Short mmCIF file of C-alpha atoms in Angstrom, two decimals:
data_model
loop_
_atom_site.label_atom_id
_atom_site.label_comp_id
_atom_site.label_asym_id
_atom_site.label_seq_id
_atom_site.Cartn_x
_atom_site.Cartn_y
_atom_site.Cartn_z
CA MET J 108 0.00 0.00 0.00
CA ARG J 109 1.27 3.50 -0.89
CA PRO J 110 1.96 5.84 2.04
CA PRO J 111 -0.65 8.63 2.24
CA ALA J 112 -0.03 11.47 -0.24
CA SER J 113 3.37 9.95 -1.11
CA THR J 114 3.34 11.23 -4.69
CA LEU J 115 2.69 14.82 -3.69
CA LEU J 116 5.32 14.57 -0.95
CA SER J 117 7.86 13.54 -3.57
CA ALA J 118 7.16 16.60 -5.68
CA ASN J 119 9.05 19.86 -5.27
CA LEU J 120 6.06 21.76 -3.90
CA SER J 121 5.47 24.06 -0.93
CA LEU J 122 2.70 21.94 0.53
CA LEU J 123 0.37 22.69 3.47
CA PRO J 124 0.97 19.46 5.41
CA GLN J 125 -2.39 19.47 7.19
CA SER J 126 -4.24 19.51 3.87
CA LEU J 127 -2.74 16.31 2.50
CA VAL J 128 -5.11 13.39 2.08
CA THR J 129 -5.38 10.27 -0.06
CA HIS J 130 -8.76 8.98 -1.18
CA ALA J 131 -9.48 6.24 -3.75
CA ASP J 132 -5.75 6.11 -4.66
CA ILE J 133 -5.65 9.84 -5.46
CA ASP J 134 -3.55 12.34 -3.51
CA TYR J 135 -5.01 15.77 -2.73
CA GLY J 136 -3.55 18.83 -1.05
CA LEU J 137 -2.89 22.54 -1.15
CA ALA J 138 0.39 24.21 -2.09
CA GLN J 139 1.75 27.73 -2.27
CA ILE J 140 2.64 28.37 -5.89
CA LYS J 141 3.79 31.81 -7.05
CA GLY J 142 2.19 33.45 -4.03
CA GLU J 143 -1.17 31.73 -4.49
CA LEU J 144 -2.68 28.83 -2.60
CA CYS J 145 -3.53 26.19 -5.23
CA LEU J 146 -5.14 22.77 -5.31
CA VAL J 147 -2.74 19.97 -6.21
CA VAL J 148 -3.86 16.49 -7.17
CA ALA J 149 -1.79 13.44 -8.10
CA ALA J 150 -3.67 10.60 -9.76
CA PRO J 151 -2.97 7.54 -11.89
CA ARG J 152 -2.73 8.26 -15.59
CA GLY J 153 -6.08 7.96 -17.28
CA CYS J 154 -7.95 8.51 -14.01
CA PRO J 155 -11.42 9.85 -14.94
CA ALA J 156 -11.67 11.88 -11.71
CA LEU J 157 -9.10 14.36 -13.03
CA ALA J 158 -11.40 15.33 -15.89
CA ALA J 159 -13.68 17.17 -13.45
CA PHE J 160 -10.93 19.64 -12.53
CA SER J 161 -9.64 22.59 -14.52
CA GLY J 162 -5.93 23.40 -14.30
CA ASP J 163 -2.46 22.58 -15.54
CA ARG J 164 -1.34 18.97 -15.88
CA ALA J 165 2.16 17.50 -15.81
CA GLU J 166 3.76 14.07 -15.47
CA LEU J 167 4.99 13.14 -12.01
CA GLY J 168 6.65 9.75 -12.12
CA GLU J 169 4.03 7.19 -13.02
CA ARG J 170 1.24 9.64 -12.20
CA LEU J 171 -0.24 12.88 -13.42
CA LEU J 172 0.01 16.06 -11.35
CA LEU J 173 -2.78 18.64 -11.52
CA ILE J 174 -2.17 22.20 -10.33
CA ALA J 175 -5.52 23.99 -10.18
CA PRO J 176 -6.90 27.33 -9.00
CA ARG J 177 -9.27 27.43 -6.04
CA ASN J 178 -12.30 28.45 -8.08
CA ALA J 179 -15.99 27.53 -8.02
CA SER J 180 -15.81 24.68 -10.54
CA ASN J 181 -12.89 23.05 -8.74
CA ALA J 182 -14.65 23.42 -5.38
CA THR J 183 -17.63 21.57 -6.87
CA ALA J 184 -15.35 18.86 -8.28
CA LEU J 185 -13.58 18.49 -4.94
CA ARG J 186 -16.87 18.03 -3.10
CA GLU J 187 -17.78 15.34 -5.62
CA GLN J 188 -14.51 13.47 -5.09
CA LEU J 189 -14.21 13.84 -1.31
CA PRO J 190 -17.60 13.04 0.25
CA TRP J 191 -16.78 14.55 3.67
CA LEU J 192 -16.59 17.99 2.03
CA ARG J 193 -20.33 17.90 1.27
CA PRO J 194 -22.54 19.53 3.91
CA ARG J 195 -24.77 17.11 5.77
CA LEU J 196 -27.72 17.13 8.15
CA LEU J 197 -26.82 17.61 11.80
CA GLY J 198 -30.10 16.56 13.40
CA LEU J 199 -30.56 17.21 17.11
CA GLN J 200 -26.87 17.44 17.95
CA THR J 201 -25.75 20.49 19.89
CA SER J 202 -24.57 22.72 17.07
CA ALA J 203 -23.01 26.07 16.26
CA GLY J 204 -23.15 28.20 13.12
CA LEU J 205 -19.89 29.99 12.37
CA GLY J 206 -20.47 32.86 9.99
CA ASP J 207 -17.61 34.15 7.86
CA ARG J 208 -18.07 37.55 6.21
CA LEU J 209 -14.68 37.51 4.48
CA GLY J 210 -14.38 33.92 3.28
CA LEU J 211 -11.11 33.44 5.16
CA ALA J 212 -12.20 32.37 8.63
CA THR J 213 -13.00 28.68 8.15
CA PRO J 214 -9.47 27.39 8.93
CA GLY J 215 -9.67 29.14 12.29
CA HIS J 216 -13.21 27.88 12.83
CA VAL J 217 -12.10 24.30 12.11
CA ARG J 218 -9.23 24.59 14.57
CA ALA J 219 -11.59 25.93 17.21
CA MET J 220 -13.92 22.98 16.69
CA GLN J 221 -11.01 20.54 16.82
CA LYS J 222 -9.94 22.10 20.11
CA ALA J 223 -13.50 21.92 21.49
CA GLY J 224 -13.72 18.18 20.85
CA ASN J 225 -16.71 16.20 19.61
CA GLY J 226 -19.51 17.82 21.59
CA ILE J 227 -20.57 20.46 19.06
CA ALA J 228 -21.56 19.91 15.42
CA PRO J 229 -20.44 22.85 13.25
CA ILE J 230 -22.09 24.77 10.45
CA PHE J 231 -19.09 26.21 8.61
CA ALA J 232 -21.02 27.83 5.76
CA GLN J 233 -23.50 30.37 7.11
CA GLN J 234 -24.44 33.80 5.87
CA SER J 235 -27.72 35.64 5.61
CA MET J 236 -28.99 37.11 2.37
CA ARG J 237 -28.68 40.54 4.02
CA GLU J 238 -25.01 39.89 4.75
CA ASN J 239 -24.44 38.61 1.22
CA ALA J 240 -25.92 41.82 -0.18
CA ARG J 241 -23.72 43.94 2.07
CA THR J 242 -20.50 42.09 1.29
CA GLY J 243 -21.12 41.51 -2.41
CA ARG J 244 -20.88 37.74 -2.04
CA THR J 245 -23.23 34.98 -3.17
CA PRO J 246 -24.43 31.86 -1.33
CA GLN J 247 -22.28 29.80 -3.71
CA GLN J 248 -19.16 31.79 -2.82
CA VAL J 249 -19.87 31.36 0.89
CA LEU J 250 -20.15 27.57 0.51
CA ASP J 251 -17.09 27.36 -1.73
CA ASP J 252 -14.96 29.43 0.64
CA ALA J 253 -15.98 27.14 3.49
CA THR J 254 -15.14 24.10 1.34
CA TRP J 255 -11.58 25.29 0.77
CA GLY J 256 -11.10 26.03 4.48
CA ILE J 257 -12.46 22.63 5.52
CA PHE J 258 -10.22 20.92 2.96
CA GLN J 259 -7.19 22.93 4.09
CA GLU J 260 -7.58 21.79 7.70
CA ASN J 261 -8.59 18.22 6.75
CA TRP J 262 -11.87 18.27 8.69
CA GLN J 263 -13.61 14.98 7.89
CA SER J 264 -16.46 15.00 10.38
CA SER J 265 -19.95 16.23 9.53
CA TYR J 266 -20.70 19.89 9.00
CA GLY J 267 -23.76 21.81 7.86
CA ALA J 268 -24.43 24.74 5.52
CA ASP J 269 -27.02 27.29 6.65
CA ALA J 270 -28.89 29.50 4.20
CA ASP J 271 -29.69 32.07 6.84
CA HIS J 272 -32.64 34.47 7.21
CA LEU J 273 -34.43 33.59 3.99
CA LYS J 274 -37.43 35.77 3.20
CA THR J 275 -38.53 34.72 -0.30
CA THR J 276 -38.90 31.55 -2.35
CA GLU J 277 -36.26 32.97 -4.70
CA ASP J 278 -33.84 32.99 -1.76
CA ILE J 279 -34.62 29.32 -1.16
CA ASP J 280 -34.08 28.36 -4.79
CA PHE J 281 -30.76 30.20 -4.96
CA CYS J 282 -29.39 28.48 -1.86
CA LEU J 283 -30.83 25.06 -2.70
CA HIS J 284 -29.04 25.17 -6.04
CA ALA J 285 -25.78 26.09 -4.31
CA GLY J 286 -25.96 22.96 -2.14
CA TYR J 287 -27.10 24.16 1.28
CA THR J 288 -28.60 21.67 3.74
CA PHE J 289 -30.04 23.96 6.44
CA PHE J 290 -32.62 26.65 5.66
CA THR J 291 -33.56 29.38 8.14
CA ILE J 292 -36.89 31.02 7.38
CA ASP J 293 -37.31 34.59 8.62
CA PRO J 294 -40.96 35.74 8.68
CA GLY J 295 -40.19 38.91 10.62
CA GLU J 296 -41.90 41.16 8.07
CA TYR J 297 -45.18 39.33 8.74
CA VAL J 298 -45.20 39.79 12.51
CA ASP J 299 -47.87 42.36 13.47
CA SER J 300 -46.68 44.33 16.48
CA ARG J 301 -50.03 46.11 16.80
CA ALA J 302 -51.21 43.07 18.73
CA GLU J 303 -49.12 44.08 21.74
CA THR J 304 -51.28 47.06 22.65
CA ALA J 305 -54.54 46.59 20.72
CA PRO J 306 -57.77 46.25 22.78
CA ILE J 307 -59.75 43.08 22.34
CA SER J 308 -62.28 44.78 20.06
CA GLU J 309 -59.49 45.71 17.65
CA LEU J 310 -57.93 42.27 17.96
CA ARG J 311 -61.24 40.70 16.89
CA GLY J 312 -61.30 42.86 13.79
CA LEU J 313 -57.67 42.17 12.90
CA ALA J 314 -58.14 38.43 13.42
CA ALA J 315 -61.27 38.39 11.27
CA ALA J 316 -59.23 39.84 8.41
CA LEU J 317 -56.82 36.90 8.45
CA PRO J 318 -57.21 33.97 6.03
CA ARG J 319 -59.78 31.37 7.04
CA GLU J 320 -57.12 28.76 7.80
CA LEU J 321 -55.71 31.06 10.51
CA GLN J 322 -58.96 31.84 12.29
CA PRO J 323 -59.12 31.07 16.04
CA GLN J 324 -61.60 28.22 15.64
CA THR J 325 -59.29 26.39 13.21
CA THR J 326 -56.34 26.27 15.59
CA GLY J 327 -57.90 23.91 18.09
CA LEU J 328 -56.47 26.08 20.89
CA LEU J 329 -59.37 28.35 21.81
CA TYR J 330 -60.36 27.89 25.48
CA THR J 331 -57.83 25.10 25.94
CA THR J 332 -55.14 24.71 28.57
CA LEU J 333 -51.77 23.10 27.84
CA ARG J 334 -49.83 21.62 30.73
CA ILE J 335 -46.22 21.30 29.64
CA GLU J 336 -43.84 20.24 32.40
CA HIS J 337 -43.88 23.18 34.84
CA LEU J 338 -45.93 25.44 32.52
CA THR J 339 -49.68 25.96 32.42
CA LEU J 340 -50.70 27.82 29.26
CA THR J 341 -54.33 28.91 28.96
CA PHE J 342 -55.64 30.16 25.62
CA ASP J 343 -58.58 32.35 26.54
CA GLU J 344 -60.02 34.56 23.82
CA HIS J 345 -57.73 37.52 24.45
CA THR J 346 -54.54 35.42 24.63
CA LEU J 347 -55.32 33.54 21.45
CA LEU J 348 -56.49 36.61 19.50
CA LYS J 349 -53.37 38.55 20.46
CA THR J 350 -51.16 35.64 19.47
CA ILE J 351 -52.92 34.99 16.18
CA VAL J 352 -52.84 38.65 15.17
CA LYS J 353 -49.17 38.95 16.07
CA TYR J 354 -47.90 35.73 14.53
CA GLY J 355 -50.63 34.31 12.27
CA ARG J 356 -49.35 35.70 8.98
CA ALA J 357 -45.77 34.87 10.01
CA VAL J 358 -46.73 31.24 10.60
CA LYS J 359 -48.50 31.13 7.24
CA HIS J 360 -45.41 32.57 5.52
CA VAL J 361 -43.18 29.94 7.15
CA ALA J 362 -45.55 27.19 6.04
CA ASP J 363 -45.64 28.50 2.46
CA MET J 364 -41.83 28.72 2.36
CA ALA J 365 -41.44 25.26 3.90
CA HIS J 366 -43.81 23.67 1.40
CA HIS J 367 -41.97 25.37 -1.47
CA LEU J 368 -38.66 24.04 -0.13
CA SER J 369 -40.13 20.54 0.13
CA ARG J 370 -41.36 20.64 -3.46
CA GLN J 371 -38.12 22.02 -4.87
CA SER J 372 -35.79 19.73 -2.94
CA GLY J 373 -37.46 16.53 -4.13
CA ALA J 374 -35.76 13.55 -2.50
CA ARG J 375 -32.83 15.62 -1.29
CA PRO J 376 -32.83 15.87 2.54
CA TYR J 377 -32.70 19.21 4.33
CA GLU J 378 -33.28 20.80 7.72
CA LEU J 379 -35.46 23.79 8.53
CA GLU J 380 -35.15 26.47 11.18
CA VAL J 381 -37.87 28.97 12.07
CA SER J 382 -36.69 32.39 13.23
CA VAL J 383 -39.02 34.81 15.00
CA ASP J 384 -36.30 36.51 17.02
CA GLU J 385 -36.20 39.88 15.24
CA THR J 386 -39.16 41.45 17.02
CA GLU J 387 -39.39 44.24 19.57
CA GLN J 388 -41.15 42.22 22.27
CA PRO J 389 -40.06 38.83 23.65
CA THR J 390 -41.91 35.74 22.50
CA SER J 391 -44.14 34.58 25.35
CA HIS J 392 -44.50 30.91 26.18
CA ALA J 393 -48.08 30.95 24.90
CA GLU J 394 -46.91 32.52 21.63
CA HIS J 395 -44.19 29.90 21.24
CA ALA J 396 -46.70 27.13 21.85
CA TYR J 397 -49.09 28.66 19.31
CA ILE J 398 -46.35 28.88 16.67
CA ALA J 399 -45.31 25.27 17.22
CA SER J 400 -48.88 23.98 17.30
CA GLU J 401 -49.83 25.81 14.11
CA LEU J 402 -46.72 24.77 12.23
CA LYS J 403 -47.48 21.13 13.04
CA ARG J 404 -51.11 21.59 12.00
CA LEU J 405 -49.95 23.12 8.68
CA GLY J 406 -47.64 20.19 7.97
CA VAL J 407 -44.27 21.81 8.66
CA ALA J 408 -41.32 19.85 10.05
CA TRP J 409 -38.47 21.81 11.60
CA ILE J 410 -35.27 21.09 13.49
CA SER J 411 -34.86 24.34 15.44
CA LEU J 412 -36.72 27.50 16.37
CA ALA J 413 -35.43 30.90 17.48
CA PRO J 414 -37.86 32.82 19.68
CA ARG J 415 -37.23 36.38 20.83
CA TYR J 416 -35.81 35.80 24.30
CA LEU J 417 -35.94 38.02 27.36
CA GLY J 418 -33.16 40.57 27.61
CA SER J 419 -31.05 42.14 24.92
CA PHE J 420 -29.05 40.25 22.29
CA GLU J 421 -26.96 43.03 20.84
CA LYS J 422 -24.32 42.47 18.18
CA GLY J 423 -20.79 41.65 19.25
CA VAL J 424 -21.23 41.93 23.03
CA ASP J 425 -22.35 39.82 25.96
CA TYR J 426 -25.98 39.36 26.97
CA ILE J 427 -27.56 42.46 28.50
CA GLY J 428 -30.19 41.67 31.11
CA ASP J 429 -31.00 39.53 34.11
CA VAL J 430 -29.29 36.16 33.59
CA SER J 431 -31.48 34.37 36.17
CA GLY J 432 -34.63 35.77 34.54
CA PHE J 433 -33.35 34.67 31.15
CA GLU J 434 -32.71 31.16 32.45
CA ALA J 435 -36.20 30.86 33.92
CA ASP J 436 -37.79 32.07 30.68
CA THR J 437 -35.61 29.77 28.58
CA ALA J 438 -36.61 26.82 30.75
CA GLY J 439 -40.19 27.37 29.57
CA HIS J 440 -39.19 27.64 25.92
CA ALA J 441 -37.12 24.47 26.23
CA ALA J 442 -40.08 22.60 27.75
CA ILE J 443 -42.27 23.69 24.83
CA ALA J 444 -39.61 22.54 22.36
CA ARG J 445 -39.54 19.11 23.99
CA TYR J 446 -43.35 18.90 24.04
CA PHE J 447 -43.95 19.79 20.39
CA GLY J 448 -40.71 18.34 19.04
CA PRO J 449 -38.23 17.60 20.19
CA TYR J 450 -36.44 20.39 18.37
CA LYS J 451 -33.57 22.67 19.24
CA LEU J 452 -33.81 26.20 20.52
CA SER J 453 -31.72 28.50 18.38
CA LEU J 454 -29.76 31.41 19.79
CA HIS J 455 -29.32 34.14 17.18
CA SER J 456 -26.82 36.98 17.58
CA GLY J 457 -25.23 34.44 19.85
CA SER J 458 -21.58 35.45 19.62
CA ASP J 459 -19.95 36.75 22.81
CA LYS J 460 -22.97 35.79 24.99
CA PHE J 461 -20.71 33.97 27.44
CA SER J 462 -22.78 34.76 30.53
CA ILE J 463 -25.78 32.73 29.33
CA TYR J 464 -24.22 29.76 27.53
CA PRO J 465 -24.29 27.53 30.64
CA ALA J 466 -27.95 28.32 31.29
CA VAL J 467 -28.94 27.60 27.68
CA VAL J 468 -27.14 24.26 27.55
CA SER J 469 -28.55 23.25 30.94
CA GLN J 470 -32.18 24.17 30.27
CA THR J 471 -32.28 22.76 26.72
CA ARG J 472 -30.42 19.61 27.80
CA GLY J 473 -28.11 20.21 24.86
CA LEU J 474 -30.88 20.71 22.31
CA VAL J 475 -29.54 24.08 21.22
CA HIS J 476 -28.13 25.72 18.12
CA LEU J 477 -25.88 28.78 18.44
CA LYS J 478 -25.54 31.29 15.60
CA THR J 479 -22.53 33.58 15.36
CA ALA J 480 -21.61 35.79 12.43
CA GLY J 481 -19.59 38.91 13.12
CA THR J 482 -16.96 37.66 15.55
CA SER J 483 -14.64 36.34 12.84
CA TYR J 484 -14.76 39.75 11.13
CA LEU J 485 -13.88 41.49 14.39
CA GLU J 486 -10.99 39.10 14.90
CA ALA J 487 -9.83 39.88 11.36
CA LEU J 488 -9.80 43.54 12.31
CA ARG J 489 -7.85 42.68 15.47
CA THR J 490 -5.26 40.96 13.29
CA ILE J 491 -5.08 44.01 11.04
CA ALA J 492 -4.75 46.33 14.04
CA ALA J 493 -1.71 44.33 15.17
CA LEU J 494 -0.10 44.20 11.72
CA ASP J 495 -0.98 47.52 10.07
CA THR J 496 -2.09 50.21 12.49
CA ASP J 497 -2.49 52.82 9.74
CA LEU J 498 -4.95 50.66 7.79
CA PHE J 499 -6.95 49.85 10.89
CA GLN J 500 -7.10 53.52 11.86
CA GLU J 501 -8.48 54.32 8.39
CA ILE J 502 -11.13 51.62 8.78
CA TYR J 503 -12.14 52.81 12.25
CA THR J 504 -12.39 56.43 11.12
CA PHE J 505 -14.57 55.39 8.18
CA ALA J 506 -16.70 53.10 10.38
CA ARG J 507 -17.45 56.01 12.70
CA GLN J 508 -18.68 57.99 9.69
CA ARG J 509 -20.94 55.14 8.53
CA TYR J 510 -22.28 53.99 11.90
CA GLU J 511 -25.49 55.99 12.18
CA ALA J 512 -26.66 54.80 8.76
CA ASP J 513 -25.52 51.19 9.13
CA ARG J 514 -26.89 50.65 12.62
CA VAL J 515 -30.51 50.97 11.50
CA SER J 516 -31.02 47.30 10.67
CA TYR J 517 -29.12 45.98 13.69
CA HIS J 518 -29.88 45.71 17.39
CA VAL J 519 -27.09 47.79 18.96
CA SER J 520 -26.81 50.53 21.56
CA ALA J 521 -23.28 51.87 20.91
CA GLU J 522 -22.93 55.64 20.83
CA LEU J 523 -20.29 57.53 18.88
CA ALA J 524 -19.80 59.91 21.78
CA ARG J 525 -18.72 57.03 24.03
CA ALA J 526 -16.31 55.49 21.52
CA PRO J 527 -12.72 56.82 21.56
CA LEU J 528 -11.80 59.25 18.82
CA PRO J 529 -8.98 57.98 16.58
CA GLY J 530 -6.58 60.49 18.11
CA GLN J 531 -7.32 59.15 21.58
CA VAL J 532 -6.45 55.51 20.85
CA GLU J 533 -3.16 54.26 22.25
CA ASP J 534 -3.65 50.49 21.89
CA TRP J 535 -5.36 49.74 18.58
CA PRO J 536 -5.94 45.96 19.04
CA ALA J 537 -7.49 46.68 22.46
CA LEU J 538 -10.02 48.99 20.80
CA LEU J 539 -11.89 45.82 19.80
CA ASP J 540 -12.66 45.25 23.48
CA GLN J 541 -14.29 48.66 24.03
CA PHE J 542 -18.09 48.19 23.94
CA ASP J 543 -19.02 51.08 21.66
CA ALA J 544 -16.10 50.82 19.26
CA ARG J 545 -16.67 47.06 18.96
CA GLN J 546 -20.29 47.51 17.89
CA ILE J 547 -19.41 50.37 15.54
CA LEU J 548 -16.87 48.16 13.78
CA HIS J 549 -19.24 45.16 13.88
CA VAL J 550 -22.18 46.66 11.99
CA THR J 551 -20.23 48.68 9.42
CA PHE J 552 -18.62 45.63 7.81
CA GLY J 553 -20.61 45.96 4.60
CA SER J 554 -19.68 49.58 4.09
CA VAL J 555 -16.01 48.86 4.77
CA LEU J 556 -15.88 45.91 2.38
CA THR J 557 -17.69 47.65 -0.48
CA ALA J 558 -16.38 51.23 -0.13
CA ARG J 559 -14.78 52.64 -3.28
CA ALA J 560 -12.74 55.71 -4.04
CA ASP J 561 -13.68 58.25 -6.71
CA ASP J 562 -11.71 56.28 -9.31
CA GLY J 563 -13.79 53.16 -8.54
CA LYS J 564 -11.00 51.27 -6.77
CA PRO J 565 -11.81 49.56 -3.45
CA THR J 566 -10.96 51.78 -0.51
CA PHE J 567 -10.18 49.02 1.98
CA SER J 568 -11.12 45.53 0.81
CA GLU J 569 -8.13 44.74 -1.39
CA ARG J 570 -5.60 45.84 1.23
CA LEU J 571 -7.55 44.14 4.01
CA MET J 572 -7.85 40.81 2.20
CA ALA J 573 -4.24 40.85 0.98
CA LEU J 574 -2.96 41.46 4.50
CA LEU J 575 -5.05 38.62 5.94
CA ARG J 576 -4.11 36.20 3.16
CA SER J 577 -0.41 36.91 3.65
CA ASN J 578 -0.81 36.46 7.40
CA ALA J 579 -3.15 33.46 7.44
CA GLU J 580 -1.63 31.89 10.56
CA PRO J 581 -2.00 34.94 12.84
CA TYR J 582 -5.64 35.26 11.72
CA ALA J 583 -6.42 31.56 12.18
#
């Protein structure tokens, strides 16, 4: 038997040792060639698998050597040849989504998961359509970038790919075609916040205007009481009307999106998450139970659900609120998830929420999914601050200018007046630990990555990406 990757090791190449793998008598790896990280493959002559790759070919002993760019078609071919590179379903495992706004963070994410051990199933490809629009990337690019990072670090365990915060059937189709396995439906635009303060007379009128399939009498909940572990949930007329008015159209939108996904996916398996976290008011236990009951009645199957929890889940910082109150509220949501599922509770904007992680894991008994997105971008900026202070100062100055406009669609409380002025900063990497500056940098990522000078050239992105690529180890 040939030693693993022996042909590539015999070649005069600057290989990344951790990337080397042999599968079906073909050697695969990555190598630095003329300043670029390239795919290298050594296969027997006449091997049909090589035909799927585009690149330069040369003889290497009794084999053929392929040197190929890391492009979309070669990422697709690599996923076809190495089955562990294809995203898979994660089921009810404790899981974490690791968003990557630059396409360079997956090697670091893989190393973090390797260090954590086997207790958490990762989603390495995760980005919302909003984030894609702000960064100028596509779902396919997000999945391909994750593929190259997974391959580089030789991760061969399962991982998922999350098409996050989908709002339209077109979003679903786009991500399904790209190869995603996990679909997060965001019906936030259909949540009616008038229900929070409307008197019962108004609630009756608003409910009557809903489609027949959403009317109170069709739910089977009117004047019922659900006893779920320590909870007693009574659906009197006011409770049910308020809940239906607030979430009825949102539930219908989720069901319509789920049925579209089912039709379009055919026999291909997938997982569905329901996200109702982007609302002003927390999701009550009765509202959660209504959502779950109605989704089941409408024929929807889902693996996780993100309610709007008590307290404040701001971007890039720890949980703001009463941790004991959060734990008590989450205990109720977890009981409901066990009763109607089981399914996982999902924690959105979950990065940096260290104070509540123990409570979430305890109350859900491990049935939890954590979503993070912006932390890897902030750590990229920390790397830049350490390597090129002038560039980071430019980015921070620009971010301050963009903050008031960019904060609108995010839940943040940072104030420019509380963030240090550029001239006041003495330790630039430490600026990432200051509450207000951290949030300012967090939510302005899209503006930073797409900013252009008057001549049309990128203001920051080319320098930022080049610096990170040439310093991959410090970033990872």
